[in-house]
């Protein structure tokens, strides 16, 4: 089989899983009206499949900051942070993120994906070990592969399984990097951080926590799981993204280890790419202030999340382990998931569809994500639609 | 378990793999995990976790890059078990 035939085989497998014309993946969004509504084709659709957790994508402060940055600094930096792309805004955002996490060091990356790729591949290398949660995001897997370290996977959120693997490492555990996430993107559950910190200390390992989905969502000021659990001083490295609660694009790593700064000189995903555009940095800085002060937004977000979770549970759907901004409906077959996804679209509700092998445990997922801008009436409408579709799906 | 031979590991793998594939075929040391058994990456990782528990070892994912057949996997497990 030659290179192009391999792609043909992959396309055939995708077509067999998804009927022609369904278009659940890469669906064209024609217009965005607000943080909760968009136009898909001719339909005005309620968006229940974004990562816009605080609903800040249309905030006047962020838009104004982005406009101003474009007018003053242009549309792009056209260069790496190591060369001509190291603007005042990049350095200011790094200072503000470091201050937000009460850390000494921060590096801003061009995307969240690159933040994990660049941090992991900069921290570990051949001869070292990474221990990653089985449900870790692709950016974590890819960062580990790029690093050349030995990659050991432990069962999702299973502290006993992690300990078993640390024990097997013997003295190598001191050169091991444990990588977990604040909130996992597929099922929406949180890592047992306090117990993992205990293990990390007992085995003298290093801990990296990805707060991509938990930034802005957990903790009084929105730091994430570190704040909710009071573990900020116990985690060695925190990575995160600007593309979810902060409604931009980009990523970061913060730490109290001064060695983090050395990644600027060795991390290819940091060096060999153009730096984020001035508009992106400006809107992210404005969003970070809103996130920090957004206690009421978080309160509304969690109220909405509980409303949807309890309603779907009551209807009889099988859901992820705990309520949160990601509410995953677990289905036994792709056919059931497609029926539900189609039914929701026919009622002008957009959610994410996740099919095997991307979904955990061979399940298929209809993945809803809630935001603070959703109204109680919108959630009610979603609940009623799920309830109406239940007999045809399960 | 420390005295286990490569042959015993291969036999055990053949038995376990039968539960992880929907393909009705006789599994031998030469059987290719992907092309013959159509085992996807997630199923393979779950199988590896079972094997790790059975032998009290950890198999690095990066070491699986060179594993194509049942025999390759048995050789890898034997190597890790022998050095642990």
CSV table of C-alpha atoms in Angstrom, one decimal:
chain,number,residue,atom,x,y,z
A,1,UNK,CA,0.0,0.0,0.0
A,2,UNK,CA,1.6,3.3,-1.0
A,3,UNK,CA,1.3,6.6,0.9
A,4,UNK,CA,-1.8,7.9,-0.9
A,5,UNK,CA,-3.6,4.5,-0.8
A,6,UNK,CA,-3.2,4.6,3.0
A,7,UNK,CA,-5.1,7.8,3.0
A,8,UNK,CA,-7.7,6.3,0.8
A,9,UNK,CA,-8.1,3.4,3.3
A,10,UNK,CA,-8.5,5.9,6.1
A,11,UNK,CA,-11.1,7.8,4.1
A,12,UNK,CA,-13.0,4.6,3.4
A,13,UNK,CA,-13.0,3.7,7.1
A,14,UNK,CA,-14.4,7.2,8.0
A,15,UNK,CA,-17.1,7.0,5.4
A,16,UNK,CA,-18.2,3.6,6.7
A,17,UNK,CA,-18.5,5.1,10.2
A,18,UNK,CA,-20.2,8.3,9.2
A,19,UNK,CA,-22.9,8.2,6.5
A,20,UNK,CA,-22.2,10.5,3.5
A,21,UNK,CA,-23.3,14.1,4.0
A,22,UNK,CA,-23.8,13.9,7.8
A,23,UNK,CA,-21.0,16.3,8.3
A,24,UNK,CA,-20.7,16.0,12.1
A,25,UNK,CA,-17.0,16.7,11.9
A,26,UNK,CA,-15.7,20.1,10.8
A,27,UNK,CA,-19.2,21.4,10.4
A,28,UNK,CA,-19.2,24.8,8.7
A,29,UNK,CA,-20.2,27.7,11.0
A,30,UNK,CA,-21.5,30.4,8.7
A,31,UNK,CA,-22.0,33.2,11.3
A,32,UNK,CA,-21.5,33.5,15.1
A,33,UNK,CA,-24.2,35.7,16.6
A,34,UNK,CA,-23.2,35.5,20.3
A,35,UNK,CA,-21.5,33.2,22.8
A,36,UNK,CA,-24.4,30.8,22.6
A,37,UNK,CA,-25.8,31.1,19.0
A,38,UNK,CA,-24.5,30.6,15.5
A,39,UNK,CA,-25.8,29.9,12.0
A,40,UNK,CA,-25.1,26.5,10.5
A,41,UNK,CA,-26.5,26.2,7.0
A,42,UNK,CA,-29.9,28.0,7.2
A,43,UNK,CA,-30.4,27.1,10.8
A,44,UNK,CA,-30.0,29.4,13.8
A,45,UNK,CA,-28.4,27.0,16.2
A,46,UNK,CA,-27.9,26.9,20.0
A,47,UNK,CA,-24.2,26.2,20.5
A,48,UNK,CA,-23.7,23.5,23.1
A,49,UNK,CA,-20.4,22.3,21.8
A,50,UNK,CA,-17.9,25.1,22.4
A,51,UNK,CA,-15.2,25.6,25.0
A,52,UNK,CA,-16.3,29.1,25.6
A,53,UNK,CA,-16.9,28.3,29.3
A,54,UNK,CA,-17.2,31.9,30.6
A,55,UNK,CA,-19.0,33.1,27.5
A,56,UNK,CA,-16.4,35.8,26.9
A,57,UNK,CA,-16.0,35.5,23.1
A,58,UNK,CA,-18.0,38.7,22.4
A,59,UNK,CA,-17.0,40.6,25.5
A,60,UNK,CA,-16.6,44.3,24.7
A,61,UNK,CA,-13.4,44.6,26.7
A,62,UNK,CA,-11.7,41.8,24.7
A,63,UNK,CA,-12.9,43.0,21.3
A,64,UNK,CA,-11.8,46.6,22.1
A,65,UNK,CA,-8.4,45.4,23.2
A,66,UNK,CA,-8.0,43.3,20.0
A,67,UNK,CA,-9.0,46.2,17.7
A,68,UNK,CA,-6.6,48.6,19.4
A,69,UNK,CA,-3.7,46.1,19.1
A,70,UNK,CA,-4.3,45.7,15.4
A,71,UNK,CA,-4.4,49.4,14.8
A,72,UNK,CA,-1.2,50.0,16.8
A,73,UNK,CA,0.9,46.9,16.1
A,74,UNK,CA,-0.5,45.3,12.9
A,75,UNK,CA,-2.0,41.9,12.2
A,76,UNK,CA,0.9,39.6,12.9
A,77,UNK,CA,4.4,39.5,14.3
A,78,UNK,CA,5.8,37.6,11.4
A,79,UNK,CA,8.5,36.0,13.5
A,80,UNK,CA,9.6,33.8,16.4
A,81,UNK,CA,9.9,35.0,20.0
A,82,UNK,CA,13.6,34.3,19.6
A,83,UNK,CA,13.9,36.7,16.8
A,84,UNK,CA,11.6,39.7,15.8
A,85,UNK,CA,8.4,38.4,17.4
A,86,UNK,CA,9.0,39.2,21.1
A,87,UNK,CA,6.6,42.1,21.6
A,88,UNK,CA,5.8,44.1,24.8
A,89,UNK,CA,2.4,42.3,24.9
A,90,UNK,CA,3.9,38.8,25.0
A,91,UNK,CA,6.1,39.8,27.9
A,92,UNK,CA,3.3,41.6,29.7
A,93,UNK,CA,1.0,38.6,29.4
A,94,UNK,CA,3.8,36.3,30.8
A,95,UNK,CA,4.1,38.6,33.8
A,96,UNK,CA,0.4,38.7,34.3
A,97,UNK,CA,0.0,35.0,34.1
A,98,UNK,CA,2.9,34.5,36.6
A,99,UNK,CA,1.2,36.9,38.9
A,100,UNK,CA,-2.2,35.2,38.5
A,101,UNK,CA,-0.7,31.9,39.6
A,102,UNK,CA,1.7,33.4,42.2
A,103,UNK,CA,4.6,31.9,40.3
A,104,UNK,CA,8.0,33.2,39.3
A,105,UNK,CA,8.2,31.9,35.7
A,106,UNK,CA,5.9,31.9,32.7
A,107,UNK,CA,6.3,31.1,29.0
A,108,UNK,CA,3.7,31.9,26.5
A,109,UNK,CA,3.4,29.6,23.5
A,110,UNK,CA,1.6,30.2,20.2
A,111,UNK,CA,-1.1,27.5,20.8
A,112,UNK,CA,-2.2,25.3,23.7
A,113,UNK,CA,-1.1,22.3,21.8
A,114,UNK,CA,2.4,23.7,21.5
A,115,UNK,CA,2.5,24.6,25.2
A,116,UNK,CA,2.3,20.9,26.0
A,117,UNK,CA,4.5,19.9,23.2
A,118,UNK,CA,7.1,22.5,24.1
A,119,UNK,CA,7.0,22.1,27.8
A,120,UNK,CA,7.1,18.3,27.9
A,121,UNK,CA,9.7,17.9,25.2
A,122,UNK,CA,11.8,20.5,27.0
A,123,UNK,CA,11.6,18.9,30.4
A,124,UNK,CA,12.2,15.2,29.6
A,125,UNK,CA,14.3,13.4,27.1
A,126,UNK,CA,15.8,10.0,26.3
A,127,UNK,CA,16.4,8.0,29.5
A,128,UNK,CA,13.7,9.9,31.4
A,129,UNK,CA,10.2,8.6,32.0
A,130,UNK,CA,6.8,10.2,31.6
A,131,UNK,CA,3.7,8.7,33.4
A,132,UNK,CA,0.5,9.9,31.6
A,133,UNK,CA,-3.1,9.4,32.4
A,134,UNK,CA,-4.8,7.0,29.9
A,135,UNK,CA,-7.3,9.8,28.9
A,136,UNK,CA,-4.7,12.4,28.4
A,137,UNK,CA,-5.1,14.8,25.5
A,138,UNK,CA,-3.3,14.2,22.2
A,139,UNK,CA,-1.0,17.2,22.8
A,140,UNK,CA,0.3,15.4,25.8
A,141,UNK,CA,0.9,12.1,24.0
A,142,UNK,CA,2.6,14.0,21.1
A,143,UNK,CA,4.8,16.0,23.5
A,144,UNK,CA,5.9,12.8,25.1
A,145,UNK,CA,6.7,11.2,21.7
A,146,UNK,CA,8.7,14.3,20.7
A,147,UNK,CA,10.7,14.1,23.9
A,148,UNK,CA,12.1,10.6,23.3
A,149,UNK,CA,11.4,9.7,27.0
A,150,UNK,CA,9.9,6.3,27.9
A,151,UNK,CA,6.1,6.8,27.9
A,152,UNK,CA,4.1,4.8,30.5
A,153,UNK,CA,0.4,5.1,30.6
A,154,UNK,CA,-1.7,4.6,33.8
A,155,UNK,CA,-5.4,3.9,34.1
A,156,UNK,CA,-7.5,7.0,34.0
A,157,UNK,CA,-7.7,8.7,37.4
A,158,UNK,CA,-6.5,5.5,39.1
A,159,UNK,CA,-4.1,6.4,41.9
A,160,UNK,CA,-3.4,2.8,42.8
A,161,UNK,CA,-2.4,2.0,39.2
A,162,UNK,CA,-0.1,5.1,39.1
A,163,UNK,CA,1.6,4.0,42.4
A,164,UNK,CA,2.1,0.5,41.0
A,165,UNK,CA,3.9,2.0,38.0
A,166,UNK,CA,6.0,4.4,40.1
A,167,UNK,CA,7.1,1.5,42.3
A,168,UNK,CA,8.1,-0.6,39.3
A,169,UNK,CA,10.4,2.3,38.2
A,170,UNK,CA,12.6,2.0,41.3
A,171,UNK,CA,15.2,4.8,41.3
A,172,UNK,CA,14.0,6.0,37.9
A,173,UNK,CA,11.0,7.5,39.6
A,174,UNK,CA,13.1,10.5,40.5
A,175,UNK,CA,13.5,11.2,36.8
A,176,UNK,CA,9.8,10.7,36.1
A,177,UNK,CA,7.4,13.4,35.0
A,178,UNK,CA,3.7,12.6,36.0
A,179,UNK,CA,1.2,14.4,33.6
A,180,UNK,CA,-2.4,14.8,34.5
A,181,UNK,CA,-5.3,17.2,33.6
A,182,UNK,CA,-7.5,19.4,35.8
A,183,UNK,CA,-10.6,18.5,33.9
A,184,UNK,CA,-10.5,15.7,31.3
A,185,UNK,CA,-11.9,16.8,27.9
A,186,UNK,CA,-13.9,13.6,27.1
A,187,UNK,CA,-15.8,12.7,30.3
A,188,UNK,CA,-15.4,16.1,32.1
A,189,UNK,CA,-14.1,14.5,35.3
A,190,UNK,CA,-11.4,16.0,37.6
A,191,UNK,CA,-8.1,14.5,38.5
A,192,UNK,CA,-7.6,13.3,42.1
A,193,UNK,CA,-4.9,15.9,42.6
A,194,UNK,CA,-4.3,15.7,46.3
A,195,UNK,CA,-3.6,11.9,46.2
A,196,UNK,CA,-1.4,12.3,43.1
A,197,UNK,CA,0.6,15.0,44.9
A,198,UNK,CA,1.1,12.6,47.8
A,199,UNK,CA,2.5,10.0,45.4
A,200,UNK,CA,4.7,12.5,43.5
A,201,UNK,CA,6.2,13.5,46.9
A,202,UNK,CA,6.7,10.0,48.1
A,203,UNK,CA,8.5,8.9,44.9
A,204,UNK,CA,10.3,12.3,44.4
A,205,UNK,CA,8.9,12.7,40.9
A,206,UNK,CA,7.8,15.8,39.1
A,207,UNK,CA,4.2,16.8,38.4
A,208,UNK,CA,2.8,18.6,35.4
A,209,UNK,CA,-0.9,19.6,35.5
A,210,UNK,CA,-2.7,20.7,32.3
A,211,UNK,CA,-5.5,23.2,33.3
A,212,UNK,CA,-6.7,23.6,29.7
A,213,UNK,CA,-10.4,22.8,30.6
A,214,UNK,CA,-10.3,23.9,34.3
A,215,UNK,CA,-8.8,27.4,33.9
A,216,UNK,CA,-11.6,29.9,34.6
A,217,UNK,CA,-13.9,27.0,35.7
A,218,UNK,CA,-12.5,25.9,39.0
A,219,UNK,CA,-11.3,27.9,42.0
A,220,UNK,CA,-12.3,31.2,43.5
A,221,UNK,CA,-10.2,33.2,41.0
A,222,UNK,CA,-10.4,30.6,38.3
A,223,UNK,CA,-6.8,29.3,38.5
A,224,UNK,CA,-8.2,25.8,38.1
A,225,UNK,CA,-7.9,22.5,40.0
A,226,UNK,CA,-4.8,23.8,41.8
A,227,UNK,CA,-6.9,26.5,43.4
A,228,UNK,CA,-9.9,24.4,44.2
A,229,UNK,CA,-7.7,21.8,46.0
A,230,UNK,CA,-5.2,24.3,47.5
A,231,UNK,CA,-2.4,22.5,45.8
A,232,UNK,CA,-0.8,25.5,43.9
A,233,UNK,CA,2.6,25.0,45.7
A,234,UNK,CA,2.6,21.3,45.2
A,235,UNK,CA,2.5,21.2,41.4
A,236,UNK,CA,5.8,21.7,39.6
A,237,UNK,CA,4.5,22.9,36.2
A,238,UNK,CA,1.1,24.1,35.1
A,239,UNK,CA,0.2,24.3,31.4
A,240,UNK,CA,-3.0,25.9,29.9
A,241,UNK,CA,-4.6,27.3,26.9
A,242,UNK,CA,-6.0,30.6,25.8
A,243,UNK,CA,-8.5,29.0,23.5
A,244,UNK,CA,-11.1,27.9,26.0
A,245,UNK,CA,-12.2,30.2,28.9
A,246,UNK,CA,-10.0,33.0,27.5
A,247,UNK,CA,-11.5,32.9,24.0
A,248,UNK,CA,-8.3,33.4,22.1
A,249,UNK,CA,-5.6,31.1,20.9
A,250,UNK,CA,-2.3,30.3,22.5
A,251,UNK,CA,-1.0,28.5,25.6
A,252,UNK,CA,1.3,28.9,28.5
A,253,UNK,CA,3.4,27.1,31.2
A,254,UNK,CA,3.9,28.6,34.7
A,255,UNK,CA,6.2,27.3,37.4
A,256,UNK,CA,8.2,28.3,40.4
A,257,UNK,CA,11.2,26.4,39.1
A,258,UNK,CA,13.6,29.0,37.6
A,259,UNK,CA,14.8,26.4,35.1
A,260,UNK,CA,11.5,26.8,33.1
A,261,UNK,CA,13.1,29.9,31.4
A,262,UNK,CA,15.7,27.6,29.8
A,263,UNK,CA,12.9,26.1,27.6
A,264,UNK,CA,13.0,29.3,25.6
A,265,UNK,CA,16.4,28.1,24.2
A,266,UNK,CA,15.8,24.4,23.7
A,267,UNK,CA,12.1,23.9,23.0
A,268,UNK,CA,11.4,23.7,19.3
A,269,UNK,CA,7.6,24.3,19.5
A,270,UNK,CA,8.5,27.6,21.2
A,271,UNK,CA,11.3,28.7,19.0
A,272,UNK,CA,10.4,27.5,15.5
A,273,UNK,CA,7.0,29.2,15.1
A,274,UNK,CA,5.7,32.7,14.8
A,275,UNK,CA,4.6,34.3,18.1
A,276,UNK,CA,0.9,35.0,18.8
A,277,UNK,CA,-0.5,38.0,17.0
A,278,UNK,CA,-0.9,41.3,18.9
A,279,UNK,CA,-4.7,41.1,18.7
A,280,UNK,CA,-4.6,37.6,20.3
A,281,UNK,CA,-2.3,38.7,23.1
A,282,UNK,CA,-4.4,41.9,23.8
A,283,UNK,CA,-7.7,40.1,23.9
A,284,UNK,CA,-6.2,37.3,26.1
A,285,UNK,CA,-4.8,39.9,28.6
A,286,UNK,CA,-8.3,41.5,28.8
A,287,UNK,CA,-10.0,38.1,29.2
A,288,UNK,CA,-7.5,37.1,31.9
A,289,UNK,CA,-8.7,40.2,34.0
A,290,UNK,CA,-12.3,39.2,33.4
A,291,UNK,CA,-11.6,35.6,34.3
A,292,UNK,CA,-9.9,36.6,37.5
A,293,UNK,CA,-12.8,38.8,38.6
A,294,UNK,CA,-15.4,36.4,37.1
A,295,UNK,CA,-16.7,34.8,40.3
A,296,UNK,CA,-20.3,35.4,39.2
A,297,UNK,CA,-19.6,33.9,35.8
A,298,UNK,CA,-18.3,30.8,37.4
A,299,UNK,CA,-21.3,30.6,39.7
A,300,UNK,CA,-23.6,30.9,36.7
A,301,UNK,CA,-21.6,28.3,34.7
A,302,UNK,CA,-21.8,25.7,37.5
A,303,UNK,CA,-25.5,26.4,38.0
A,304,UNK,CA,-26.1,25.7,34.2
A,305,UNK,CA,-23.9,22.6,34.4
A,306,UNK,CA,-25.8,21.2,37.3
A,307,UNK,CA,-29.1,22.0,35.7
A,308,UNK,CA,-28.2,20.0,32.5
A,309,UNK,CA,-26.5,17.2,34.3
A,310,UNK,CA,-29.3,16.5,36.7
A,311,UNK,CA,-32.0,16.7,33.9
A,312,UNK,CA,-30.2,14.3,31.6
A,313,UNK,CA,-29.5,11.9,34.5
A,314,UNK,CA,-33.2,12.0,35.4
A,315,UNK,CA,-34.2,11.3,31.8
A,316,UNK,CA,-32.1,8.1,32.0
A,317,UNK,CA,-29.0,8.9,30.0
A,318,UNK,CA,-25.7,7.4,31.0
A,319,UNK,CA,-23.4,10.3,31.8
A,320,UNK,CA,-19.7,11.0,32.8
A,321,UNK,CA,-18.7,10.5,36.5
A,322,UNK,CA,-19.5,14.0,37.8
A,323,UNK,CA,-21.3,17.3,36.9
A,324,UNK,CA,-19.2,20.0,35.3
A,325,UNK,CA,-19.1,22.2,32.2
A,326,UNK,CA,-18.5,19.2,30.1
A,327,UNK,CA,-21.5,16.9,30.2
A,328,UNK,CA,-20.7,13.7,28.3
A,329,UNK,CA,-23.6,11.4,27.3
A,330,UNK,CA,-22.2,7.8,26.9
A,331,UNK,CA,-23.7,5.6,24.3
A,332,UNK,CA,-22.9,2.0,23.4
A,333,UNK,CA,-22.7,2.3,19.6
A,334,UNK,CA,-21.8,5.0,17.0
A,335,UNK,CA,-25.3,4.4,15.5
A,336,UNK,CA,-27.0,5.6,18.8
A,337,UNK,CA,-24.7,8.6,19.0
A,338,UNK,CA,-25.3,9.6,15.4
A,339,UNK,CA,-29.1,9.2,15.9
A,340,UNK,CA,-28.9,11.5,19.0
A,341,UNK,CA,-26.6,14.0,17.3
A,342,UNK,CA,-28.8,14.2,14.2
A,343,UNK,CA,-31.9,14.6,16.3
A,344,UNK,CA,-30.4,17.5,18.3
A,345,UNK,CA,-29.3,19.2,15.0
A,346,UNK,CA,-32.8,18.8,13.7
A,347,UNK,CA,-33.9,20.7,16.8
A,348,UNK,CA,-31.2,23.4,16.2
A,349,UNK,CA,-28.9,22.3,18.9
A,350,UNK,CA,-25.2,21.7,18.1
A,351,UNK,CA,-23.1,19.4,20.4
A,352,UNK,CA,-19.9,17.5,19.8
A,353,UNK,CA,-19.8,13.9,18.5
A,354,UNK,CA,-17.0,11.6,19.5
A,355,UNK,CA,-16.7,8.1,18.0
A,356,UNK,CA,-14.3,5.2,18.8
A,357,UNK,CA,-11.4,5.0,19.1
A,358,UNK,CA,-11.3,8.7,20.2
A,359,UNK,CA,-13.9,8.0,23.0
A,360,UNK,CA,-12.9,6.1,26.1
A,361,UNK,CA,-13.7,2.5,26.7
A,362,UNK,CA,-15.0,1.8,23.2
A,363,UNK,CA,-18.1,4.1,23.9
A,364,UNK,CA,-19.4,6.8,21.6
A,365,UNK,CA,-20.1,10.2,23.1
A,366,UNK,CA,-22.4,13.1,22.6
A,367,UNK,CA,-20.5,15.7,24.4
A,368,UNK,CA,-22.2,18.9,25.6
A,369,UNK,CA,-20.3,21.9,26.9
A,370,UNK,CA,-22.0,24.5,28.9
A,371,UNK,CA,-21.1,28.2,29.3
A,372,UNK,CA,-22.0,31.0,31.7
A,373,UNK,CA,-23.9,32.9,29.0
A,374,UNK,CA,-26.5,30.1,28.4
A,375,UNK,CA,-29.8,31.0,29.9
A,376,UNK,CA,-32.0,28.8,32.0
A,377,UNK,CA,-34.5,28.8,29.2
A,378,UNK,CA,-31.9,27.6,26.7
A,379,UNK,CA,-30.9,24.8,29.1
A,380,UNK,CA,-34.6,23.9,29.5
A,381,UNK,CA,-34.9,23.6,25.7
A,382,UNK,CA,-31.9,21.3,25.5
A,383,UNK,CA,-33.3,19.1,28.3
A,384,UNK,CA,-36.7,18.9,26.7
A,385,UNK,CA,-35.1,17.9,23.3
A,386,UNK,CA,-32.9,15.2,24.9
A,387,UNK,CA,-35.9,13.9,26.7
A,388,UNK,CA,-38.0,13.7,23.5
A,389,UNK,CA,-35.2,11.9,21.7
A,390,UNK,CA,-34.5,9.4,24.4
A,391,UNK,CA,-36.9,6.6,23.2
A,392,UNK,CA,-35.3,6.6,19.7
A,393,UNK,CA,-31.8,6.5,21.0
A,394,UNK,CA,-31.6,4.2,24.0
B,1,UNK,CA,6.6,-15.9,37.2
B,2,UNK,CA,10.3,-14.8,37.0
B,3,UNK,CA,11.1,-18.2,35.4
B,4,UNK,CA,8.7,-17.8,32.5
B,5,UNK,CA,10.0,-18.5,29.1
B,6,UNK,CA,9.5,-16.7,25.8
B,7,UNK,CA,7.5,-19.6,24.5
B,8,UNK,CA,5.2,-19.5,27.5
B,9,UNK,CA,4.7,-15.7,27.0
B,10,UNK,CA,3.9,-16.3,23.4
B,11,UNK,CA,1.3,-18.9,24.2
B,12,UNK,CA,-0.3,-16.7,26.8
B,13,UNK,CA,-0.4,-13.8,24.4
B,14,UNK,CA,-2.1,-16.0,21.7
B,15,UNK,CA,-4.8,-16.9,24.3
B,16,UNK,CA,-5.4,-13.3,25.5
B,17,UNK,CA,-5.4,-11.9,22.0
B,18,UNK,CA,-8.3,-14.1,21.0
B,19,UNK,CA,-10.5,-12.1,23.5
B,20,UNK,CA,-9.4,-8.8,22.0
B,21,UNK,CA,-10.2,-9.4,18.3
B,22,UNK,CA,-13.4,-9.9,16.4
B,23,UNK,CA,-11.5,-11.7,13.6
B,24,UNK,CA,-12.0,-15.4,13.5
B,25,UNK,CA,-8.5,-16.7,12.8
B,26,UNK,CA,-6.0,-18.9,14.4
B,27,UNK,CA,-3.4,-16.8,16.2
B,28,UNK,CA,0.3,-17.8,15.8
B,29,UNK,CA,3.6,-16.1,16.7
B,30,UNK,CA,3.7,-14.7,13.2
B,31,UNK,CA,0.3,-13.2,13.3
B,32,UNK,CA,0.3,-9.4,12.6
B,33,UNK,CA,-1.6,-7.6,15.4
B,34,UNK,CA,-2.9,-4.8,13.1
B,35,UNK,CA,-3.3,-6.3,9.6
B,36,UNK,CA,-4.4,-9.8,10.7
B,37,UNK,CA,-6.3,-9.2,13.9
B,38,UNK,CA,-7.5,-5.6,13.2
B,39,UNK,CA,-6.7,-4.6,16.7
B,40,UNK,CA,-7.0,-0.8,17.0
B,41,UNK,CA,-4.7,1.3,19.1
B,42,UNK,CA,-7.1,1.6,22.1
B,43,UNK,CA,-7.6,-2.2,22.2
B,44,UNK,CA,-3.9,-2.8,22.0
B,45,UNK,CA,-3.2,-0.4,24.9
B,46,UNK,CA,-5.9,-2.1,27.0
B,47,UNK,CA,-4.3,-5.5,26.2
B,48,UNK,CA,-0.9,-4.1,27.2
B,49,UNK,CA,-2.3,-2.9,30.5
B,50,UNK,CA,-3.6,-6.4,31.3
B,51,UNK,CA,-0.2,-7.9,30.4
B,52,UNK,CA,1.6,-5.4,32.5
B,53,UNK,CA,-0.4,-6.4,35.6
B,54,UNK,CA,0.1,-10.1,34.9
B,55,UNK,CA,3.9,-9.8,34.7
B,56,UNK,CA,4.2,-6.8,37.1
B,57,UNK,CA,6.1,-4.8,34.5
B,58,UNK,CA,5.5,-1.5,32.7
B,59,UNK,CA,5.8,-1.5,28.9
B,60,UNK,CA,6.7,1.9,27.5
B,61,UNK,CA,4.4,3.0,24.6
B,62,UNK,CA,7.4,4.1,22.6
B,63,UNK,CA,8.8,0.5,22.7
B,64,UNK,CA,5.7,-0.7,20.9
B,65,UNK,CA,6.7,1.1,17.7
B,66,UNK,CA,8.7,-1.9,16.5
B,67,UNK,CA,6.0,-4.4,17.5
B,68,UNK,CA,4.2,-5.9,14.5
B,69,UNK,CA,3.6,-9.5,15.4
B,70,UNK,CA,2.7,-11.6,18.4
B,71,UNK,CA,6.3,-12.8,18.5
B,72,UNK,CA,7.6,-9.2,18.6
B,73,UNK,CA,5.3,-8.4,21.5
B,74,UNK,CA,6.4,-11.6,23.4
B,75,UNK,CA,10.1,-10.7,22.8
B,76,UNK,CA,9.5,-7.2,24.2
B,77,UNK,CA,7.7,-8.5,27.3
B,78,UNK,CA,10.4,-11.1,27.9
B,79,UNK,CA,13.1,-8.5,27.6
B,80,UNK,CA,11.4,-6.1,30.1
B,81,UNK,CA,10.6,-8.9,32.5
B,82,UNK,CA,14.2,-10.3,32.4
B,83,UNK,CA,15.7,-6.9,33.2
B,84,UNK,CA,13.2,-6.0,36.0
